[in-house]
């Protein structure tokens, strides 16, 4: 029987208030995240997946390491900033680490940004006959968006839990634009 999975994208300390790359209003999603984790935990045909940015300290996307870097250091391997926010209640069946390669970032939970490396998420889901993904987390306009788009390209049925997401919004319309792009690509907006 086809199964489903909840993908909780990067709800980590560095993306929340006080973190080095805090997403505005990030903590507002915690009740939604916790509600969905609880709902999925009650379903015997469902899994819960957490993703984590897991960067080496010398990551090339950091402004401190490269003139081409665009982000402040964040979610550095083994630091408190890289841990799942303590407001997230419940356990994951698996934690997928991404952004481990120092020369290329990985917004998606499936691939690095160059599509040269896979994280292992696709294989993990397929080995459990998962066909439908429910996605929420941080940030709508980056890691959530690229996770959803890659999931669709891999043939998954994808539902975005929009009230469980918040965006960086470098431009004020970035999150709304990302949701439109995910919907146009085939995601159902829930």
PDB file of N, CA and C in Angstrom, residues 2-104:
ATOM      1  N   UNK A   2       0.575   2.255  -0.862  1.00  0.00           N
ATOM      2  CA  UNK A   2       1.376   3.486  -0.901  1.00  0.00           C
ATOM      3  C   UNK A   2       1.346   4.199   0.451  1.00  0.00           C
ATOM      4  N   UNK A   3       2.469   4.774   0.780  1.00  0.00           N
ATOM      5  CA  UNK A   3       2.594   5.454   2.069  1.00  0.00           C
ATOM      6  C   UNK A   3       2.892   6.929   1.848  1.00  0.00           C
ATOM      7  N   UNK A   4       2.876   7.671   2.947  1.00  0.00           N
ATOM      8  CA  UNK A   4       3.135   9.105   2.872  1.00  0.00           C
ATOM      9  C   UNK A   4       4.185   9.481   3.905  1.00  0.00           C
ATOM     10  N   UNK A   5       4.769  10.646   3.698  1.00  0.00           N
ATOM     11  CA  UNK A   5       5.778  11.142   4.632  1.00  0.00           C
ATOM     12  C   UNK A   5       5.606  12.636   4.818  1.00  0.00           C
ATOM     13  N   UNK A   6       5.836  13.069   6.046  1.00  0.00           N
ATOM     14  CA  UNK A   6       5.903  14.485   6.387  1.00  0.00           C
ATOM     15  C   UNK A   6       7.373  14.881   6.342  1.00  0.00           C
ATOM     16  N   UNK A   7       7.692  15.879   5.534  1.00  0.00           N
ATOM     17  CA  UNK A   7       9.062  16.379   5.441  1.00  0.00           C
ATOM     18  C   UNK A   7       9.112  17.722   6.175  1.00  0.00           C
ATOM     19  N   UNK A   8       9.804  17.747   7.316  1.00  0.00           N
ATOM     20  CA  UNK A   8       9.958  18.953   8.129  1.00  0.00           C
ATOM     21  C   UNK A   8      11.317  19.549   7.764  1.00  0.00           C
ATOM     22  N   UNK A   9      11.285  20.630   6.985  1.00  0.00           N
ATOM     23  CA  UNK A   9      12.498  21.192   6.397  1.00  0.00           C
ATOM     24  C   UNK A   9      13.150  22.218   7.328  1.00  0.00           C
ATOM     25  N   UNK A  10      14.340  21.885   7.803  1.00  0.00           N
ATOM     26  CA  UNK A  10      15.280  22.836   8.421  1.00  0.00           C
ATOM     27  C   UNK A  10      14.712  23.712   9.536  1.00  0.00           C
ATOM     28  N   UNK A  11      13.929  23.144  10.431  1.00  0.00           N
ATOM     29  CA  UNK A  11      13.441  23.921  11.572  1.00  0.00           C
ATOM     30  C   UNK A  11      14.537  23.850  12.639  1.00  0.00           C
ATOM     31  N   UNK A  12      15.591  24.626  12.383  1.00  0.00           N
ATOM     32  CA  UNK A  12      16.815  24.600  13.172  1.00  0.00           C
ATOM     33  C   UNK A  12      17.017  25.922  13.903  1.00  0.00           C
ATOM     34  N   UNK A  13      17.797  25.877  14.966  1.00  0.00           N
ATOM     35  CA  UNK A  13      18.014  27.058  15.799  1.00  0.00           C
ATOM     36  C   UNK A  13      18.522  28.264  15.015  1.00  0.00           C
ATOM     37  N   UNK A  14      19.449  28.071  14.079  1.00  0.00           N
ATOM     38  CA  UNK A  14      20.002  29.215  13.356  1.00  0.00           C
ATOM     39  C   UNK A  14      18.994  29.892  12.441  1.00  0.00           C
ATOM     40  N   UNK A  15      17.893  29.217  12.115  1.00  0.00           N
ATOM     41  CA  UNK A  15      16.862  29.821  11.265  1.00  0.00           C
ATOM     42  C   UNK A  15      15.719  30.419  12.085  1.00  0.00           C
ATOM     43  N   UNK A  16      15.826  30.340  13.408  1.00  0.00           N
ATOM     44  CA  UNK A  16      14.795  30.872  14.303  1.00  0.00           C
ATOM     45  C   UNK A  16      15.330  32.092  15.043  1.00  0.00           C
ATOM     46  N   UNK A  17      14.477  32.745  15.811  1.00  0.00           N
ATOM     47  CA  UNK A  17      14.849  33.972  16.517  1.00  0.00           C
ATOM     48  C   UNK A  17      16.150  33.784  17.290  1.00  0.00           C
ATOM     49  N   UNK A  18      17.055  34.729  17.130  1.00  0.00           N
ATOM     50  CA  UNK A  18      18.349  34.666  17.795  1.00  0.00           C
ATOM     51  C   UNK A  18      19.399  33.905  17.024  1.00  0.00           C
ATOM     52  N   UNK A  19      18.994  33.209  15.950  1.00  0.00           N
ATOM     53  CA  UNK A  19      19.932  32.449  15.137  1.00  0.00           C
ATOM     54  C   UNK A  19      20.680  33.336  14.164  1.00  0.00           C
ATOM     55  N   UNK A  20      21.744  32.797  13.594  1.00  0.00           N
ATOM     56  CA  UNK A  20      22.595  33.594  12.713  1.00  0.00           C
ATOM     57  C   UNK A  20      21.961  33.910  11.362  1.00  0.00           C
ATOM     58  N   UNK A  21      20.913  33.183  10.986  1.00  0.00           N
ATOM     59  CA  UNK A  21      20.197  33.436   9.729  1.00  0.00           C
ATOM     60  C   UNK A  21      18.699  33.295   9.989  1.00  0.00           C
ATOM     61  N   UNK A  22      18.224  34.058  10.976  1.00  0.00           N
ATOM     62  CA  UNK A  22      16.838  33.938  11.431  1.00  0.00           C
ATOM     63  C   UNK A  22      15.844  34.327  10.338  1.00  0.00           C
ATOM     64  N   UNK A  23      14.867  33.452  10.136  1.00  0.00           N
ATOM     65  CA  UNK A  23      13.763  33.698   9.212  1.00  0.00           C
ATOM     66  C   UNK A  23      12.695  34.471   9.989  1.00  0.00           C
ATOM     67  N   UNK A  24      12.217  35.583   9.456  1.00  0.00           N
ATOM     68  CA  UNK A  24      11.203  36.354  10.181  1.00  0.00           C
ATOM     69  C   UNK A  24       9.986  35.492  10.553  1.00  0.00           C
ATOM     70  N   UNK A  25       9.578  35.590  11.811  1.00  0.00           N
ATOM     71  CA  UNK A  25       8.369  34.926  12.309  1.00  0.00           C
ATOM     72  C   UNK A  25       8.453  33.393  12.241  1.00  0.00           C
ATOM     73  N   UNK A  26       9.666  32.849  12.270  1.00  0.00           N
ATOM     74  CA  UNK A  26       9.848  31.398  12.131  1.00  0.00           C
ATOM     75  C   UNK A  26       9.113  30.605  13.203  1.00  0.00           C
ATOM     76  N   UNK A  27       9.117  31.094  14.432  1.00  0.00           N
ATOM     77  CA  UNK A  27       8.500  30.330  15.528  1.00  0.00           C
ATOM     78  C   UNK A  27       6.997  30.186  15.357  1.00  0.00           C
ATOM     79  N   UNK A  28       6.375  31.020  14.519  1.00  0.00           N
ATOM     80  CA  UNK A  28       4.927  30.923  14.299  1.00  0.00           C
ATOM     81  C   UNK A  28       4.533  29.589  13.675  1.00  0.00           C
ATOM     82  N   UNK A  29       5.482  28.902  13.038  1.00  0.00           N
ATOM     83  CA  UNK A  29       5.130  27.616  12.413  1.00  0.00           C
ATOM     84  C   UNK A  29       5.172  26.454  13.400  1.00  0.00           C
ATOM     85  N   UNK A  30       5.745  26.643  14.581  1.00  0.00           N
ATOM     86  CA  UNK A  30       5.925  25.518  15.508  1.00  0.00           C
ATOM     87  C   UNK A  30       4.622  24.805  15.862  1.00  0.00           C
ATOM     88  N   UNK A  31       3.513  25.504  16.143  1.00  0.00           N
ATOM     89  CA  UNK A  31       2.273  24.771  16.415  1.00  0.00           C
ATOM     90  C   UNK A  31       1.814  23.916  15.231  1.00  0.00           C
ATOM     91  N   UNK A  32       2.010  24.412  14.021  1.00  0.00           N
ATOM     92  CA  UNK A  32       1.618  23.650  12.827  1.00  0.00           C
ATOM     93  C   UNK A  32       2.534  22.441  12.660  1.00  0.00           C
ATOM     94  N   UNK A  33       3.832  22.648  12.816  1.00  0.00           N
ATOM     95  CA  UNK A  33       4.790  21.545  12.716  1.00  0.00           C
ATOM     96  C   UNK A  33       4.449  20.457  13.733  1.00  0.00           C
ATOM     97  N   UNK A  34       4.217  20.857  14.966  1.00  0.00           N
ATOM     98  CA  UNK A  34       3.928  19.879  16.018  1.00  0.00           C
ATOM     99  C   UNK A  34       2.601  19.159  15.783  1.00  0.00           C
ATOM    100  N   UNK A  35       1.606  19.886  15.318  1.00  0.00           N
ATOM    101  CA  UNK A  35       0.310  19.260  14.993  1.00  0.00           C
ATOM    102  C   UNK A  35       0.486  18.202  13.910  1.00  0.00           C
ATOM    103  N   UNK A  36       1.243  18.541  12.877  1.00  0.00           N
ATOM    104  CA  UNK A  36       1.431  17.592  11.767  1.00  0.00           C
ATOM    105  C   UNK A  36       2.272  16.394  12.191  1.00  0.00           C
ATOM    106  N   UNK A  37       3.310  16.616  12.996  1.00  0.00           N
ATOM    107  CA  UNK A  37       4.107  15.487  13.488  1.00  0.00           C
ATOM    108  C   UNK A  37       3.204  14.541  14.279  1.00  0.00           C
ATOM    109  N   UNK A  38       2.383  15.096  15.158  1.00  0.00           N
ATOM    110  CA  UNK A  38       1.480  14.266  15.959  1.00  0.00           C
ATOM    111  C   UNK A  38       0.504  13.492  15.066  1.00  0.00           C
ATOM    112  N   UNK A  39      -0.022  14.166  14.065  1.00  0.00           N
ATOM    113  CA  UNK A  39      -0.965  13.516  13.137  1.00  0.00           C
ATOM    114  C   UNK A  39      -0.286  12.374  12.382  1.00  0.00           C
ATOM    115  N   UNK A  40       0.917  12.600  11.897  1.00  0.00           N
ATOM    116  CA  UNK A  40       1.633  11.567  11.142  1.00  0.00           C
ATOM    117  C   UNK A  40       2.063  10.418  12.047  1.00  0.00           C
ATOM    118  N   UNK A  41       2.383  10.708  13.292  1.00  0.00           N
ATOM    119  CA  UNK A  41       2.788   9.664  14.230  1.00  0.00           C
ATOM    120  C   UNK A  41       1.650   8.682  14.512  1.00  0.00           C
ATOM    121  N   UNK A  42       0.407   9.141  14.391  1.00  0.00           N
ATOM    122  CA  UNK A  42      -0.754   8.281  14.641  1.00  0.00           C
ATOM    123  C   UNK A  42      -1.099   7.396  13.446  1.00  0.00           C
ATOM    124  N   UNK A  43      -0.526   7.687  12.288  1.00  0.00           N
ATOM    125  CA  UNK A  43      -0.835   6.973  11.047  1.00  0.00           C
ATOM    126  C   UNK A  43       0.224   5.887  10.813  1.00  0.00           C
ATOM    127  N   UNK A  44      -0.204   4.646  10.768  1.00  0.00           N
ATOM    128  CA  UNK A  44       0.740   3.531  10.592  1.00  0.00           C
ATOM    129  C   UNK A  44       1.356   3.488   9.194  1.00  0.00           C
ATOM    130  N   UNK A  45       0.752   4.195   8.240  1.00  0.00           N
ATOM    131  CA  UNK A  45       1.276   4.235   6.880  1.00  0.00           C
ATOM    132  C   UNK A  45       1.988   5.549   6.591  1.00  0.00           C
ATOM    133  N   UNK A  46       2.571   6.145   7.615  1.00  0.00           N
ATOM    134  CA  UNK A  46       3.201   7.447   7.442  1.00  0.00           C
ATOM    135  C   UNK A  46       4.543   7.507   8.169  1.00  0.00           C
ATOM    136  N   UNK A  47       5.407   8.345   7.648  1.00  0.00           N
ATOM    137  CA  UNK A  47       6.734   8.563   8.234  1.00  0.00           C
ATOM    138  C   UNK A  47       6.931  10.052   8.486  1.00  0.00           C
ATOM    139  N   UNK A  48       7.868  10.353   9.379  1.00  0.00           N
ATOM    140  CA  UNK A  48       8.261  11.735   9.649  1.00  0.00           C
ATOM    141  C   UNK A  48       9.755  11.852   9.352  1.00  0.00           C
ATOM    142  N   UNK A  49      10.099  12.847   8.520  1.00  0.00           N
ATOM    143  CA  UNK A  49      11.480  13.102   8.127  1.00  0.00           C
ATOM    144  C   UNK A  49      11.839  14.526   8.539  1.00  0.00           C
ATOM    145  N   UNK A  50      12.959  14.695   9.214  1.00  0.00           N
ATOM    146  CA  UNK A  50      13.510  16.024   9.474  1.00  0.00           C
ATOM    147  C   UNK A  50      14.693  16.210   8.530  1.00  0.00           C
ATOM    148  N   UNK A  51      14.831  17.421   7.989  1.00  0.00           N
ATOM    149  CA  UNK A  51      16.050  17.754   7.252  1.00  0.00           C
ATOM    150  C   UNK A  51      16.808  18.798   8.056  1.00  0.00           C
ATOM    151  N   UNK A  52      18.125  18.778   7.867  1.00  0.00           N
ATOM    152  CA  UNK A  52      18.984  19.747   8.546  1.00  0.00           C
ATOM    153  C   UNK A  52      20.051  20.238   7.583  1.00  0.00           C
ATOM    154  N   UNK A  53      20.195  21.568   7.511  1.00  0.00           N
ATOM    155  CA  UNK A  53      21.406  22.124   6.938  1.00  0.00           C
ATOM    156  C   UNK A  53      22.534  21.651   7.848  1.00  0.00           C
ATOM    157  N   UNK A  54      23.648  21.215   7.261  1.00  0.00           N
ATOM    158  CA  UNK A  54      24.729  20.618   8.052  1.00  0.00           C
ATOM    159  C   UNK A  54      26.052  20.988   7.386  1.00  0.00           C
ATOM    160  N   UNK A  55      26.394  22.268   7.514  1.00  0.00           N
ATOM    161  CA  UNK A  55      27.535  22.812   6.782  1.00  0.00           C
ATOM    162  C   UNK A  55      28.857  22.649   7.524  1.00  0.00           C
ATOM    163  N   UNK A  56      29.930  22.351   6.791  1.00  0.00           N
ATOM    164  CA  UNK A  56      31.258  22.469   7.400  1.00  0.00           C
ATOM    165  C   UNK A  56      31.554  23.953   7.642  1.00  0.00           C
ATOM    166  N   UNK A  57      32.399  24.238   8.599  1.00  0.00           N
ATOM    167  CA  UNK A  57      32.709  25.635   8.950  1.00  0.00           C
ATOM    168  C   UNK A  57      33.304  26.410   7.771  1.00  0.00           C
ATOM    169  N   UNK A  58      33.963  25.714   6.859  1.00  0.00           N
ATOM    170  CA  UNK A  58      34.597  26.366   5.715  1.00  0.00           C
ATOM    171  C   UNK A  58      33.699  26.387   4.476  1.00  0.00           C
ATOM    172  N   UNK A  59      32.391  26.335   4.646  1.00  0.00           N
ATOM    173  CA  UNK A  59      31.481  26.251   3.497  1.00  0.00           C
ATOM    174  C   UNK A  59      31.585  27.488   2.612  1.00  0.00           C
ATOM    175  N   UNK A  60      31.624  27.264   1.304  1.00  0.00           N
ATOM    176  CA  UNK A  60      31.817  28.352   0.346  1.00  0.00           C
ATOM    177  C   UNK A  60      30.628  29.304   0.250  1.00  0.00           C
ATOM    178  N   UNK A  61      29.450  28.919   0.747  1.00  0.00           N
ATOM    179  CA  UNK A  61      28.298  29.814   0.683  1.00  0.00           C
ATOM    180  C   UNK A  61      28.342  30.883   1.781  1.00  0.00           C
ATOM    181  N   UNK A  62      29.288  30.752   2.722  1.00  0.00           N
ATOM    182  CA  UNK A  62      29.382  31.708   3.825  1.00  0.00           C
ATOM    183  C   UNK A  62      30.158  32.952   3.378  1.00  0.00           C
ATOM    184  N   UNK A  63      29.623  34.101   3.709  1.00  0.00           N
ATOM    185  CA  UNK A  63      30.288  35.363   3.362  1.00  0.00           C
ATOM    186  C   UNK A  63      31.672  35.465   3.981  1.00  0.00           C
ATOM    187  N   UNK A  64      31.893  34.772   5.087  1.00  0.00           N
ATOM    188  CA  UNK A  64      33.194  34.815   5.763  1.00  0.00           C
ATOM    189  C   UNK A  64      34.250  33.969   5.062  1.00  0.00           C
ATOM    190  N   UNK A  65      33.831  33.105   4.144  1.00  0.00           N
ATOM    191  CA  UNK A  65      34.766  32.183   3.499  1.00  0.00           C
ATOM    192  C   UNK A  65      35.008  32.453   2.028  1.00  0.00           C
ATOM    193  N   UNK A  66      34.135  33.216   1.400  1.00  0.00           N
ATOM    194  CA  UNK A  66      34.258  33.380  -0.046  1.00  0.00           C
ATOM    195  C   UNK A  66      33.633  34.698  -0.475  1.00  0.00           C
ATOM    196  N   UNK A  67      34.261  35.402  -1.441  1.00  0.00           N
ATOM    197  CA  UNK A  67      33.641  36.622  -1.960  1.00  0.00           C
ATOM    198  C   UNK A  67      32.300  36.334  -2.633  1.00  0.00           C
ATOM    199  N   UNK A  68      32.110  35.082  -3.079  1.00  0.00           N
ATOM    200  CA  UNK A  68      30.853  34.699  -3.712  1.00  0.00           C
ATOM    201  C   UNK A  68      29.819  34.223  -2.687  1.00  0.00           C
ATOM    202  N   UNK A  69      30.230  34.110  -1.432  1.00  0.00           N
ATOM    203  CA  UNK A  69      29.310  33.666  -0.388  1.00  0.00           C
ATOM    204  C   UNK A  69      28.139  34.628  -0.237  1.00  0.00           C
ATOM    205  N   UNK A  70      26.947  34.067   0.014  1.00  0.00           N
ATOM    206  CA  UNK A  70      25.770  34.927   0.118  1.00  0.00           C
ATOM    207  C   UNK A  70      25.099  34.866   1.485  1.00  0.00           C
ATOM    208  N   UNK A  71      25.526  33.938   2.348  1.00  0.00           N
ATOM    209  CA  UNK A  71      24.888  33.756   3.644  1.00  0.00           C
ATOM    210  C   UNK A  71      25.896  33.926   4.775  1.00  0.00           C
ATOM    211  N   UNK A  72      25.447  34.418   5.927  1.00  0.00           N
ATOM    212  CA  UNK A  72      26.332  34.380   7.092  1.00  0.00           C
ATOM    213  C   UNK A  72      26.528  32.921   7.516  1.00  0.00           C
ATOM    214  N   UNK A  73      27.592  32.618   8.231  1.00  0.00           N
ATOM    215  CA  UNK A  73      27.755  31.240   8.712  1.00  0.00           C
ATOM    216  C   UNK A  73      26.502  30.799   9.482  1.00  0.00           C
ATOM    217  N   UNK A  74      26.031  29.597   9.173  1.00  0.00           N
ATOM    218  CA  UNK A  74      24.821  29.081   9.820  1.00  0.00           C
ATOM    219  C   UNK A  74      24.819  27.563   9.764  1.00  0.00           C
ATOM    220  N   UNK A  75      24.151  26.964  10.725  1.00  0.00           N
ATOM    221  CA  UNK A  75      23.968  25.508  10.776  1.00  0.00           C
ATOM    222  C   UNK A  75      25.285  24.768  10.560  1.00  0.00           C
ATOM    223  N   UNK A  76      26.319  25.216  11.259  1.00  0.00           N
ATOM    224  CA  UNK A  76      27.633  24.581  11.164  1.00  0.00           C
ATOM    225  C   UNK A  76      27.580  23.253  11.935  1.00  0.00           C
ATOM    226  N   UNK A  77      28.108  22.227  11.300  1.00  0.00           N
ATOM    227  CA  UNK A  77      28.079  20.869  11.857  1.00  0.00           C
ATOM    228  C   UNK A  77      28.483  20.849  13.321  1.00  0.00           C
ATOM    229  N   UNK A  78      27.650  20.206  14.138  1.00  0.00           N
ATOM    230  CA  UNK A  78      27.969  20.009  15.538  1.00  0.00           C
ATOM    231  C   UNK A  78      27.699  21.188  16.456  1.00  0.00           C
ATOM    232  N   UNK A  79      27.167  22.294  15.918  1.00  0.00           N
ATOM    233  CA  UNK A  79      26.897  23.459  16.759  1.00  0.00           C
ATOM    234  C   UNK A  79      25.440  23.460  17.211  1.00  0.00           C
ATOM    235  N   UNK A  80      25.155  24.253  18.237  1.00  0.00           N
ATOM    236  CA  UNK A  80      23.785  24.413  18.725  1.00  0.00           C
ATOM    237  C   UNK A  80      22.901  24.988  17.625  1.00  0.00           C
ATOM    238  N   UNK A  81      23.452  25.883  16.819  1.00  0.00           N
ATOM    239  CA  UNK A  81      22.679  26.486  15.732  1.00  0.00           C
ATOM    240  C   UNK A  81      22.178  25.482  14.717  1.00  0.00           C
ATOM    241  N   UNK A  82      22.872  24.366  14.578  1.00  0.00           N
ATOM    242  CA  UNK A  82      22.485  23.343  13.598  1.00  0.00           C
ATOM    243  C   UNK A  82      21.439  22.375  14.140  1.00  0.00           C
ATOM    244  N   UNK A  83      21.155  22.437  15.429  1.00  0.00           N
ATOM    245  CA  UNK A  83      20.199  21.485  16.019  1.00  0.00           C
ATOM    246  C   UNK A  83      18.756  21.875  15.723  1.00  0.00           C
ATOM    247  N   UNK A  84      17.888  20.879  15.734  1.00  0.00           N
ATOM    248  CA  UNK A  84      16.459  21.122  15.565  1.00  0.00           C
ATOM    249  C   UNK A  84      15.987  22.006  16.727  1.00  0.00           C
ATOM    250  N   UNK A  85      15.140  22.974  16.416  1.00  0.00           N
ATOM    251  CA  UNK A  85      14.633  23.903  17.426  1.00  0.00           C
ATOM    252  C   UNK A  85      13.962  23.118  18.556  1.00  0.00           C
ATOM    253  N   UNK A  86      14.225  23.489  19.816  1.00  0.00           N
ATOM    254  CA  UNK A  86      13.661  22.737  20.934  1.00  0.00           C
ATOM    255  C   UNK A  86      12.142  22.800  21.017  1.00  0.00           C
ATOM    256  N   UNK A  87      11.520  23.725  20.293  1.00  0.00           N
ATOM    257  CA  UNK A  87      10.064  23.798  20.268  1.00  0.00           C
ATOM    258  C   UNK A  87       9.409  22.744  19.399  1.00  0.00           C
ATOM    259  N   UNK A  88      10.215  22.010  18.626  1.00  0.00           N
ATOM    260  CA  UNK A  88       9.680  20.916  17.811  1.00  0.00           C
ATOM    261  C   UNK A  88       9.509  19.707  18.723  1.00  0.00           C
ATOM    262  N   UNK A  89       8.282  19.228  18.807  1.00  0.00           N
ATOM    263  CA  UNK A  89       7.963  18.113  19.690  1.00  0.00           C
ATOM    264  C   UNK A  89       7.764  16.863  18.844  1.00  0.00           C
ATOM    265  N   UNK A  90       8.459  15.815  19.180  1.00  0.00           N
ATOM    266  CA  UNK A  90       8.308  14.568  18.432  1.00  0.00           C
ATOM    267  C   UNK A  90       9.592  14.169  17.753  1.00  0.00           C
ATOM    268  N   UNK A  91       9.648  12.916  17.403  1.00  0.00           N
ATOM    269  CA  UNK A  91      10.838  12.330  16.800  1.00  0.00           C
ATOM    270  C   UNK A  91      10.649  12.112  15.303  1.00  0.00           C
ATOM    271  N   UNK A  92      11.748  12.083  14.608  1.00  0.00           N
ATOM    272  CA  UNK A  92      11.743  11.753  13.180  1.00  0.00           C
ATOM    273  C   UNK A  92      12.105  10.285  13.008  1.00  0.00           C
ATOM    274  N   UNK A  93      11.614   9.702  11.922  1.00  0.00           N
ATOM    275  CA  UNK A  93      12.047   8.359  11.540  1.00  0.00           C
ATOM    276  C   UNK A  93      13.456   8.400  10.967  1.00  0.00           C
ATOM    277  N   UNK A  94      13.796   9.523  10.357  1.00  0.00           N
ATOM    278  CA  UNK A  94      15.139   9.707   9.806  1.00  0.00           C
ATOM    279  C   UNK A  94      15.433  11.205   9.755  1.00  0.00           C
ATOM    280  N   UNK A  95      16.702  11.565   9.918  1.00  0.00           N
ATOM    281  CA  UNK A  95      17.153  12.946   9.756  1.00  0.00           C
ATOM    282  C   UNK A  95      18.076  12.966   8.545  1.00  0.00           C
ATOM    283  N   UNK A  96      17.729  13.786   7.569  1.00  0.00           N
ATOM    284  CA  UNK A  96      18.518  13.910   6.339  1.00  0.00           C
ATOM    285  C   UNK A  96      19.395  15.155   6.451  1.00  0.00           C
ATOM    286  N   UNK A  97      20.700  14.975   6.315  1.00  0.00           N
ATOM    287  CA  UNK A  97      21.657  16.081   6.365  1.00  0.00           C
ATOM    288  C   UNK A  97      21.933  16.560   4.954  1.00  0.00           C
ATOM    289  N   UNK A  98      22.056  17.882   4.796  1.00  0.00           N
ATOM    290  CA  UNK A  98      22.316  18.453   3.470  1.00  0.00           C
ATOM    291  C   UNK A  98      23.261  19.642   3.597  1.00  0.00           C
ATOM    292  N   UNK A  99      23.925  19.969   2.501  1.00  0.00           N
ATOM    293  CA  UNK A  99      24.876  21.073   2.521  1.00  0.00           C
ATOM    294  C   UNK A  99      26.217  20.706   3.110  1.00  0.00           C
ATOM    295  N   UNK A 100      26.539  19.412   3.093  1.00  0.00           N
ATOM    296  CA  UNK A 100      27.780  18.935   3.698  1.00  0.00           C
ATOM    297  C   UNK A 100      29.018  19.171   2.839  1.00  0.00           C
ATOM    298  N   UNK A 101      28.819  19.318   1.535  1.00  0.00           N
ATOM    299  CA  UNK A 101      29.967  19.511   0.637  1.00  0.00           C
ATOM    300  C   UNK A 101      30.411  20.968   0.688  1.00  0.00           C
ATOM    301  N   UNK A 102      31.682  21.239   1.010  1.00  0.00           N
ATOM    302  CA  UNK A 102      32.116  22.615   1.239  1.00  0.00           C
ATOM    303  C   UNK A 102      32.039  23.529   0.027  1.00  0.00           C
ATOM    304  N   UNK A 103      32.003  22.957  -1.184  1.00  0.00           N
ATOM    305  CA  UNK A 103      32.037  23.794  -2.389  1.00  0.00           C
ATOM    306  C   UNK A 103      30.677  24.085  -3.001  1.00  0.00           C
ATOM    307  N   UNK A 104      29.616  23.410  -2.532  1.00  0.00           N
ATOM    308  CA  UNK A 104      28.299  23.637  -3.141  1.00  0.00           C
ATOM    309  C   UNK A 104      27.221  23.527  -2.066  1.00  0.00           C
TER     310      UNK A 104
END
